[in-house]
Each structure stands twice: as C-alpha cells, then as structure tokens.
Short mmCIF file of C-alpha atoms in Angstrom, two decimals:
data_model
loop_
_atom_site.label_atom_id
_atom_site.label_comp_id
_atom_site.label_asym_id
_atom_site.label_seq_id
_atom_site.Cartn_x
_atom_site.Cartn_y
_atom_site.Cartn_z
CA UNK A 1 -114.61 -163.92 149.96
CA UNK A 2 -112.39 -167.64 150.32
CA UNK A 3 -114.57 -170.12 151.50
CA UNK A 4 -113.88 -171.07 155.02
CA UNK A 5 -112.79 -174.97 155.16
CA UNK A 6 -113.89 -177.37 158.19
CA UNK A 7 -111.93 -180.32 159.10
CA UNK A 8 -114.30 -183.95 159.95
CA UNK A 9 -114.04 -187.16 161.51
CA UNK A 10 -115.17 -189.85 159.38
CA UNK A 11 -118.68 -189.57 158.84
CA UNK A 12 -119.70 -193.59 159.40
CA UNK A 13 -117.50 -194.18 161.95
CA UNK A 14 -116.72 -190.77 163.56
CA UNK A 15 -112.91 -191.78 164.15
CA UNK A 16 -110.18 -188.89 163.48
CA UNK A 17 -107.63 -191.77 161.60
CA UNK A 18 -107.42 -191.12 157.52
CA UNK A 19 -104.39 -191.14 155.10
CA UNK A 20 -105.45 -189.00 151.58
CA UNK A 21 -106.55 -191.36 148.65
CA UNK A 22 -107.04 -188.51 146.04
CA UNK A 23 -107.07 -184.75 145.19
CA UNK A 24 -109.43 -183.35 142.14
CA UNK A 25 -109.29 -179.26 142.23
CA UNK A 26 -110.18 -178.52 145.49
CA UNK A 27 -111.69 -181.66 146.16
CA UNK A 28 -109.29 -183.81 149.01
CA UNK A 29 -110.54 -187.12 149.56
CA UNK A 30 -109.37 -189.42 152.37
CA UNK A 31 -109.88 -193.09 153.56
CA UNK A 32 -110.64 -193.92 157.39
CA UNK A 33 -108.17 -196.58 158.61
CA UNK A 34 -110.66 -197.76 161.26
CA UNK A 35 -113.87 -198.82 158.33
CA UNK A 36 -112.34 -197.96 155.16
CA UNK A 37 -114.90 -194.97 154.46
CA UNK A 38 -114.00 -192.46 152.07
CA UNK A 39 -114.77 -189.12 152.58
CA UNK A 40 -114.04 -185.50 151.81
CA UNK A 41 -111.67 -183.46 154.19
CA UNK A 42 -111.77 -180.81 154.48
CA UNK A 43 -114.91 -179.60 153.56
CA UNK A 44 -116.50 -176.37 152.56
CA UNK A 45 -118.60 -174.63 155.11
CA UNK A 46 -121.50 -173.62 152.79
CA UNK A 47 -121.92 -177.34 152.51
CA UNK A 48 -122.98 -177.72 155.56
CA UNK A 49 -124.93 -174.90 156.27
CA UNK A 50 -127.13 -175.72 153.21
CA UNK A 51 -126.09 -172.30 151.62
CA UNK A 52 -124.40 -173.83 148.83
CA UNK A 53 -127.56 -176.06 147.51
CA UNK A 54 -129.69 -172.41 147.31
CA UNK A 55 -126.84 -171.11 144.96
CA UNK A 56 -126.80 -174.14 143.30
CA UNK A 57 -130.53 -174.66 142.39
CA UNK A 58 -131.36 -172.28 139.90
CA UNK A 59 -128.05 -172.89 137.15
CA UNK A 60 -128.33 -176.69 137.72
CA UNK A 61 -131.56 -178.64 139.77
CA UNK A 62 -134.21 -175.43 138.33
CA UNK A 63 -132.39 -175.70 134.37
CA UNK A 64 -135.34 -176.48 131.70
CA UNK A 65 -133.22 -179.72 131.04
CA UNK A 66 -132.54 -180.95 134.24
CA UNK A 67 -136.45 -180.14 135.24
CA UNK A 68 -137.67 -181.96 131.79
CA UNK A 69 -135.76 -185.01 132.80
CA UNK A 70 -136.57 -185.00 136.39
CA UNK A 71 -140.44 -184.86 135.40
CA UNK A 72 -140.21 -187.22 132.79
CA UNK A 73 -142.75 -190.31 133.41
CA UNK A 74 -139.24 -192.69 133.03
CA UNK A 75 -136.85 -190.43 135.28
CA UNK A 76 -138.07 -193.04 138.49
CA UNK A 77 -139.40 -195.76 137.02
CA UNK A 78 -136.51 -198.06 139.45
CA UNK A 79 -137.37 -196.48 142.68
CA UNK A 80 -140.66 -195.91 142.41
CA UNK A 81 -140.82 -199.94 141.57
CA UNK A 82 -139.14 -200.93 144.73
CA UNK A 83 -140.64 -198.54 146.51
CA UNK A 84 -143.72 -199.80 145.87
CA UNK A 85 -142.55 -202.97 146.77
CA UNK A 86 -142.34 -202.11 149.98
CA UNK A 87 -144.97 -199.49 150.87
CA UNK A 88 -148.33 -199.64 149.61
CA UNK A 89 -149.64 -196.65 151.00
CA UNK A 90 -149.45 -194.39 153.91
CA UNK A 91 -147.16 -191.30 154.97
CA UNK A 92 -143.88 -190.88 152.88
CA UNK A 93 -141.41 -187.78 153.69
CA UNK A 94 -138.78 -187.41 151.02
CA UNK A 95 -135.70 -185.71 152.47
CA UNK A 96 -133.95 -183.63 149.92
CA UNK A 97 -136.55 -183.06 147.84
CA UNK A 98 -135.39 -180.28 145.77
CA UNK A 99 -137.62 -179.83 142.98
CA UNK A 100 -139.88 -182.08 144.16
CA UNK A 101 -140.03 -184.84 140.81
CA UNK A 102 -140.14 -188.04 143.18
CA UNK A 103 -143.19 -186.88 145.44
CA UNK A 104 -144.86 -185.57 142.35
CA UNK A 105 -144.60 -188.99 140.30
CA UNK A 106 -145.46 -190.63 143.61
CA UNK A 107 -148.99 -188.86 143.95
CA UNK A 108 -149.42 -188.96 140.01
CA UNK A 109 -149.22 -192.37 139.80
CA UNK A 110 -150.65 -193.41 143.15
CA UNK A 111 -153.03 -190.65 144.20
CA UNK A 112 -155.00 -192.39 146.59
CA UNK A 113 -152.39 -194.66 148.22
CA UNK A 114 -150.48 -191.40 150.05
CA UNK A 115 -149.72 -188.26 152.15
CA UNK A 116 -146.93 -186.85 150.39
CA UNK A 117 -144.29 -184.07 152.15
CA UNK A 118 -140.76 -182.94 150.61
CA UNK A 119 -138.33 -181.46 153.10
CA UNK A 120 -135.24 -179.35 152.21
CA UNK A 121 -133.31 -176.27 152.47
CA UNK A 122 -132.75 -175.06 148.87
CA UNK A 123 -135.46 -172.25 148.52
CA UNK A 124 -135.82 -171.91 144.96
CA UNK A 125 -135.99 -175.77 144.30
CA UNK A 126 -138.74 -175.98 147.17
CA UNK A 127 -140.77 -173.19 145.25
CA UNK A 128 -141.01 -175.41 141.96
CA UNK A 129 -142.04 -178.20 144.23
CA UNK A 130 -144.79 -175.89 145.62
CA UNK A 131 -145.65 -175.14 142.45
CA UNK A 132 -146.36 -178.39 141.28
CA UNK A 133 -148.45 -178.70 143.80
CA UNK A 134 -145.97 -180.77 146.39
CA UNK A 135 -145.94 -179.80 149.77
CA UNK A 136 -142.96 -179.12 151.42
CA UNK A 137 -140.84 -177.81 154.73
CA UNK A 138 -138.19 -175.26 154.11
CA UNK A 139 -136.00 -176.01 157.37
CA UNK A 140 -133.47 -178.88 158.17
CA UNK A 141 -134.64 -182.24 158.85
CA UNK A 142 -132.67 -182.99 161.82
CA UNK A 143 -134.29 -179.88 163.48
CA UNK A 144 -137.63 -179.93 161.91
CA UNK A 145 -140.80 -180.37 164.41
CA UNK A 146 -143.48 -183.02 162.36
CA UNK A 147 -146.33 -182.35 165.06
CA UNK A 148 -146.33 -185.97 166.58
CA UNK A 149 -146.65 -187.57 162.64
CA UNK A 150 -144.57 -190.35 161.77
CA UNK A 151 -143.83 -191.89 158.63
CA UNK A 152 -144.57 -195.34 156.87
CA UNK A 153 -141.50 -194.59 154.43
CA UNK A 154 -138.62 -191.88 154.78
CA UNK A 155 -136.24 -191.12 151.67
CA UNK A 156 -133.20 -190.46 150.50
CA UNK A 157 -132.56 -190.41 146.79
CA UNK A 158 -129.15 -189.16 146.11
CA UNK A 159 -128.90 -187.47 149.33
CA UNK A 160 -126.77 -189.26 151.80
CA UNK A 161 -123.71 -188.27 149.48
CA UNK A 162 -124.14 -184.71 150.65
CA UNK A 163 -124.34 -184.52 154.89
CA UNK A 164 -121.50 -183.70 156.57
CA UNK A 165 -122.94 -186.12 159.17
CA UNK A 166 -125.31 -189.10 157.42
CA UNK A 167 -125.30 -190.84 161.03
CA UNK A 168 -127.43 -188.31 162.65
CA UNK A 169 -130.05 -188.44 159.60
CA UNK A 170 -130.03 -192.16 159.98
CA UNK A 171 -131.16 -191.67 163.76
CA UNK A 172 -133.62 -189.04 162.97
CA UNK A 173 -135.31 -191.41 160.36
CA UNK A 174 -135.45 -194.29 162.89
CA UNK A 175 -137.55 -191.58 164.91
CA UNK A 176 -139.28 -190.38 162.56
CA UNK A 177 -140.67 -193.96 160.92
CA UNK A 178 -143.62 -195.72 162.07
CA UNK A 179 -142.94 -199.44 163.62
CA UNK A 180 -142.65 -201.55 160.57
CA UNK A 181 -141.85 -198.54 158.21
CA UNK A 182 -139.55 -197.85 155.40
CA UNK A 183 -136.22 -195.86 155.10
CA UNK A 184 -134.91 -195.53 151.53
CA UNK A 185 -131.25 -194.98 150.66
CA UNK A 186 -130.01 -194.41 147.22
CA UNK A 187 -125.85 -192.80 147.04
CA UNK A 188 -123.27 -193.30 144.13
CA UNK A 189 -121.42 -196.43 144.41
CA UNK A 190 -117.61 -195.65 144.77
CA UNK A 191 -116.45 -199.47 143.43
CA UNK A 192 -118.85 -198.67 140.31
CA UNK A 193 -117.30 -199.73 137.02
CA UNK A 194 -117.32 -196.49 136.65
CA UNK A 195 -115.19 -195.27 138.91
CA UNK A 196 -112.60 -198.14 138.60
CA UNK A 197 -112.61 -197.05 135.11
CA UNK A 198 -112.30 -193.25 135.22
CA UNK A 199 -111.33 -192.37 138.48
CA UNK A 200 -110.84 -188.62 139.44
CA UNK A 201 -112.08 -188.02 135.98
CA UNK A 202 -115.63 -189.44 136.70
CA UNK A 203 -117.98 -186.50 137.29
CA UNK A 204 -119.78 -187.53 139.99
CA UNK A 205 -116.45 -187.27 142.04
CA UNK A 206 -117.44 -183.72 142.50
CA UNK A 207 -117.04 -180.64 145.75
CA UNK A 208 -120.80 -181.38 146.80
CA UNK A 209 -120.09 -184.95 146.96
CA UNK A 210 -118.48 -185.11 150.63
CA UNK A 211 -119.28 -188.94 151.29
CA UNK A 212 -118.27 -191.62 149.28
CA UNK A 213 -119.83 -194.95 149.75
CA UNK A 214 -119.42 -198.32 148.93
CA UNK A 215 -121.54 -201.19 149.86
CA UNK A 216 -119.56 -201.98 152.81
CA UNK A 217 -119.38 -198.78 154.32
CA UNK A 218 -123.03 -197.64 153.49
CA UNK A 219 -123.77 -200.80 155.85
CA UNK A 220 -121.55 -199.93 158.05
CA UNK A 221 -123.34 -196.71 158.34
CA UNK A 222 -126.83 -197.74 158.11
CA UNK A 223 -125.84 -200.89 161.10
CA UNK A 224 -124.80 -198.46 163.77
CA UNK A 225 -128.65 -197.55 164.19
CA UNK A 226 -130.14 -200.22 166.34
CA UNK A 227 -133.79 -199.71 165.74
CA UNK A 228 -133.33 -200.39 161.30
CA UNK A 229 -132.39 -203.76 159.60
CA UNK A 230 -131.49 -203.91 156.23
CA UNK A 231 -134.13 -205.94 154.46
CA UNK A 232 -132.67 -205.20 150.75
CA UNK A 233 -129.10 -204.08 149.34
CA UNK A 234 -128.58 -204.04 145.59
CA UNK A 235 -126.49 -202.05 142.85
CA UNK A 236 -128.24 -200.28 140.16
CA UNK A 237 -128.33 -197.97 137.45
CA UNK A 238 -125.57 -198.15 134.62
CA UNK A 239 -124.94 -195.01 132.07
CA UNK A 240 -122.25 -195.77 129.37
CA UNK A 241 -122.77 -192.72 128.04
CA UNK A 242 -121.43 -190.90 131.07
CA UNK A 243 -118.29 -192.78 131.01
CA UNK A 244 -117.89 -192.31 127.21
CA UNK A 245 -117.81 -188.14 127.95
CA UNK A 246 -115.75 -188.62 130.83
CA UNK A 247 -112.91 -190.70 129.31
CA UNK A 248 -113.31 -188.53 126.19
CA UNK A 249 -113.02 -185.26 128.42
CA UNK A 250 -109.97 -186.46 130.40
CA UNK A 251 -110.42 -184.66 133.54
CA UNK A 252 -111.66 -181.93 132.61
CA UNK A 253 -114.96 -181.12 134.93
CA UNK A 254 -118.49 -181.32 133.17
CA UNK A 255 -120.43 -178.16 133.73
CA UNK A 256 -124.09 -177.58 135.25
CA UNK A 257 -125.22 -176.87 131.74
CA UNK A 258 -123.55 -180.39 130.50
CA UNK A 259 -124.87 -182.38 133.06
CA UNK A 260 -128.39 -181.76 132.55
CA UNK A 261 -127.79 -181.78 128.63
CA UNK A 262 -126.68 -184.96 128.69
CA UNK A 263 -129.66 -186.36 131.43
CA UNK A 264 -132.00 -185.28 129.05
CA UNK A 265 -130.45 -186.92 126.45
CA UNK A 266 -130.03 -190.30 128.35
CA UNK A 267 -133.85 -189.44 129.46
CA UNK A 268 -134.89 -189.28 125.48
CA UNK A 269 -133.28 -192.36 124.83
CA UNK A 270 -135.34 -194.56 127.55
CA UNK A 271 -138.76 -192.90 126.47
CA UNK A 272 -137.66 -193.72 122.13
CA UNK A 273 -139.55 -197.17 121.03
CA UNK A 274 -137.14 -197.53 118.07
CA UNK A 275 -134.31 -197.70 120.79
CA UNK A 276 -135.54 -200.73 122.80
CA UNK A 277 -133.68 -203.48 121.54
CA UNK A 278 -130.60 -201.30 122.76
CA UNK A 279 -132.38 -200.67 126.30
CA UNK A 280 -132.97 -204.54 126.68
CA UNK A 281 -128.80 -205.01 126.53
CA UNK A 282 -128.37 -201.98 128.45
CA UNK A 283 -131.13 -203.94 130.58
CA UNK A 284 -128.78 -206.85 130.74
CA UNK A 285 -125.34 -205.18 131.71
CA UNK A 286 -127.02 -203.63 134.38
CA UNK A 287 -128.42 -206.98 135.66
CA UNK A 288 -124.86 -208.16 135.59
CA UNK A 289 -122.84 -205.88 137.05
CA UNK A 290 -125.55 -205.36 139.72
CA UNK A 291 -124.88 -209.14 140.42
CA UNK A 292 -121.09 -207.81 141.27
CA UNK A 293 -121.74 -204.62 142.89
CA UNK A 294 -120.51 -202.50 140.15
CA UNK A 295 -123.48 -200.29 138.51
CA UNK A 296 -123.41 -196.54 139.55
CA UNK A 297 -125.02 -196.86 142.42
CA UNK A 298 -125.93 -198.92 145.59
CA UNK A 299 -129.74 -198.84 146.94
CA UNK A 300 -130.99 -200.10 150.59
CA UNK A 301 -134.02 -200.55 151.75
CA UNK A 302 -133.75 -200.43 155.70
CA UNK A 303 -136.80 -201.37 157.86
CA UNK A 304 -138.02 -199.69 161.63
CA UNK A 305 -138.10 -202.59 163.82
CA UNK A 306 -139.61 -202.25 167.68
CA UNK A 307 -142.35 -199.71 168.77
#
C-alpha cells in the first residue's frame, strides 16, 4: 500500500508560510519564512504514528554492528561528560531510548548515583533494552502517566530530529522535570561543515529526519517554553570519514547495513591506542569548528526554572 502523506506547519513556530529549499527521493524539505526553520513537508504518516521506528529497529538500531557500537564503553563518552556536569544523581528519563545504550552506560558507570527509565515506542528496540536489564515504557511520552514522579534530568539524544511536533515534547519535559532539573537536547546541526559541504548527498539528510535544526532555530524552539532557560549551547561531534563516503558516493543513499558498518568502524578507531595521535587532531578540528558552529551537531542543555 502508498504511504499516506500529511501536510505540517512549521514545527518551531507552527506558522503555515514555507517556500521548498530541497528535494532528495521522496524527501521535500522546506524553509519557514516567519523563523527560518527547515523542515520536512510533507511527511509520511508512519512517522508519526511511531509505526515506522518498529519496522525500522530490527535491520538498522537491533544490527550486531550498530548494537556493538552503541554498547561500546566510547560510544557516549561526550554526553555522558556533560551530563554529568550537570546532574549528579537523581531520576533521569531518556526519551527515545531505543536499545537502551545511554541508560545502560549511565547505571554502569554510575550505579549508585540513579533511577534510570527509557521510554519509546519501537517494540523490538525496547526488548533489547529490557534485556540488558534497562527499564523501560512502551507508550508515547506525551501521553504516558509517570505516577506523580518527576525527573532531575529528561533526554533527548538524537531525538528531536524525528517529532512531527518537538514543541509539545518540550512542554511535556518542562512538566515532567523537577524545579532545578535538566532537559538534554542533542539533533544534527543543519549549518554543519558537513552539510555545507555535501548537501542533499549527506546521509543524515534522510525520510526519518523531518526537522532540521540549526542553532538558531533549535533556540527558537527550546525559548517558546517559559518554564526552561538555556544554561549551555555548543556544537559537537565531527566524522570525516562520513563525509569522505558521502562525497565519494555522490548521492547515492547509504544503506542500514552501511551505516552501522561504518559506526563500528569509526567506534574501533576511538577505542585503538596506536591511533591517538590521529584522535588528538581529530580532537582539535572538532574544538574549532565547534568554536564556529559547524561540527555535526548542536547540544543544549536547558534548565526547569520555578516550582
């Protein structure tokens, strides 16, 4: 059966005024002429339902290589970094959870310090989780009952890029926080070198990826919610391998079984001793570019203020 299409508003903004930037496939993206968001339009309806993610889990997020990297003691070494930074111990939901690598690190690392829960709606993702002993909800988070809990840190790692409406999450996570709690973001930065490099040939630029922020517009979105303030923006992360395949690949999309070859071959090279000379420059570009906004992507760290 043809997958039914659904038209949006702009998803920071919620304004029905866009002019088309770019096609890839499929894939239409547009740019709001009220706050400059870009955004997929239309979009498929399995995307929002979640129905596409359970599809999705076992030839990609459940693949031996994509699981071996996601598990690997380096795969979160950045987040969980900041993170710590920030909260020291308490409550910590992880929206999106999939597989369940993030909380699992968390409590490896920290086991004393907190009360891990994943939430998410891609079954077979949330049974690995279970299975490595993470606790999780299998329902929607803008729906899902928490029994009067609320959070000292909410996140969102590589999640935001996916809602058909990020605003509403925002809201729900300035509910769901504790005063003086948490909320972290992490999406793919659309004015990455990377993408002014590439363009539609960059794979991240990619069906499931309906949103499409830059550091701008992720304020933008993050602002209209009253009860967070920003207390830390940055741009991280840098993979020159990526754009090597890309540009050498022209266009031409990078499959589910490419993608996770090639993150557990990035993954290799961070954990290899005779490479670190090469990760200290790699170290270095990074630094730099994050100084101009341009590494893949853009992190904030958004704090609940009032009761």
């Amino acid at each position: 059966m043809d997958p039914r299409f659904i038209s949006r508003s702009c998803p920071v903004c919620a304004v029905n005024n866009c002019a088309e930037l770019l096609k890839k496939g499929e894939l239409r993206l547009v740019r709001c002429g009220v706050c400059s968001m870009v955004y997929a339009n239309p979009i498929e309806e399995e995307l929002i339902t979640g129905e596409f993610y359970d599809q999705l889990a076992t030839p990609f997020y459940l693949s031996p290589n994509k699981l071996e990297s996601d598990y690997s003691p380096v795969r979160f070494e950045r987040e969980l970094k900041l993170f710590r930074r920030f909260c020291a111990g308490g409550r910590v939901l992880d929206v999106g959870c999939s597989t369940g690598a993030f909380l699992a690190q968390l409590q490896r690392r920290h086991p004393s310090d907190y009360e891990i829960l994943g939430i998410d709606v891609a079954g077979p993702a949330l049974d690995y989780a279970e299975s490595k002993g993470v606790p999780v909800m299998r329902e929607s988070y803008l729906s899902a009952n928490f029994v009067g809990k609320r959070f000292a840190a909410v996140t969102f790692w590589a999640v935001l890029e996916h809602l058909a409406d990020p605003r509403a999450f925002v809201s729900r996570t300035a509910s769901a926080l504790e005063p003086g709690g948490h909320c972290f973001i992490l999406v793919p930065n659309f004015r990455s070198l990377a993408v002014r490099f590439l363009g539609a040939k960059y794979r991240y630029i990619l069906p499931q990826h309906i949103n499409y922020f830059t550091r701008r517009t992720l304020a933008k979105l993050v602002e209209s919610e009253p009860r967070l303030r920003i207390v830390c923006a940055r741009s991280t992360h840098f993979n020159p391998l990526v754009i090597a395949r890309d540009w050498k690949a022209r266009g031409k999309p990078a499959t589910d079984d490419e993608r996770a070859a090639l993150l557990k071959r990035t993954t290799a090279y961070k954990q290899s001793v005779a490479l670190r000379p090469a990760k200290l420059v790699l170290g270095a570009a990074e630094a730099a570019l994050g100084r101009f906004h341009l590494a893949d992507n853009i992190v904030v760290v958004l704090k609940r203020i009032g009761t």
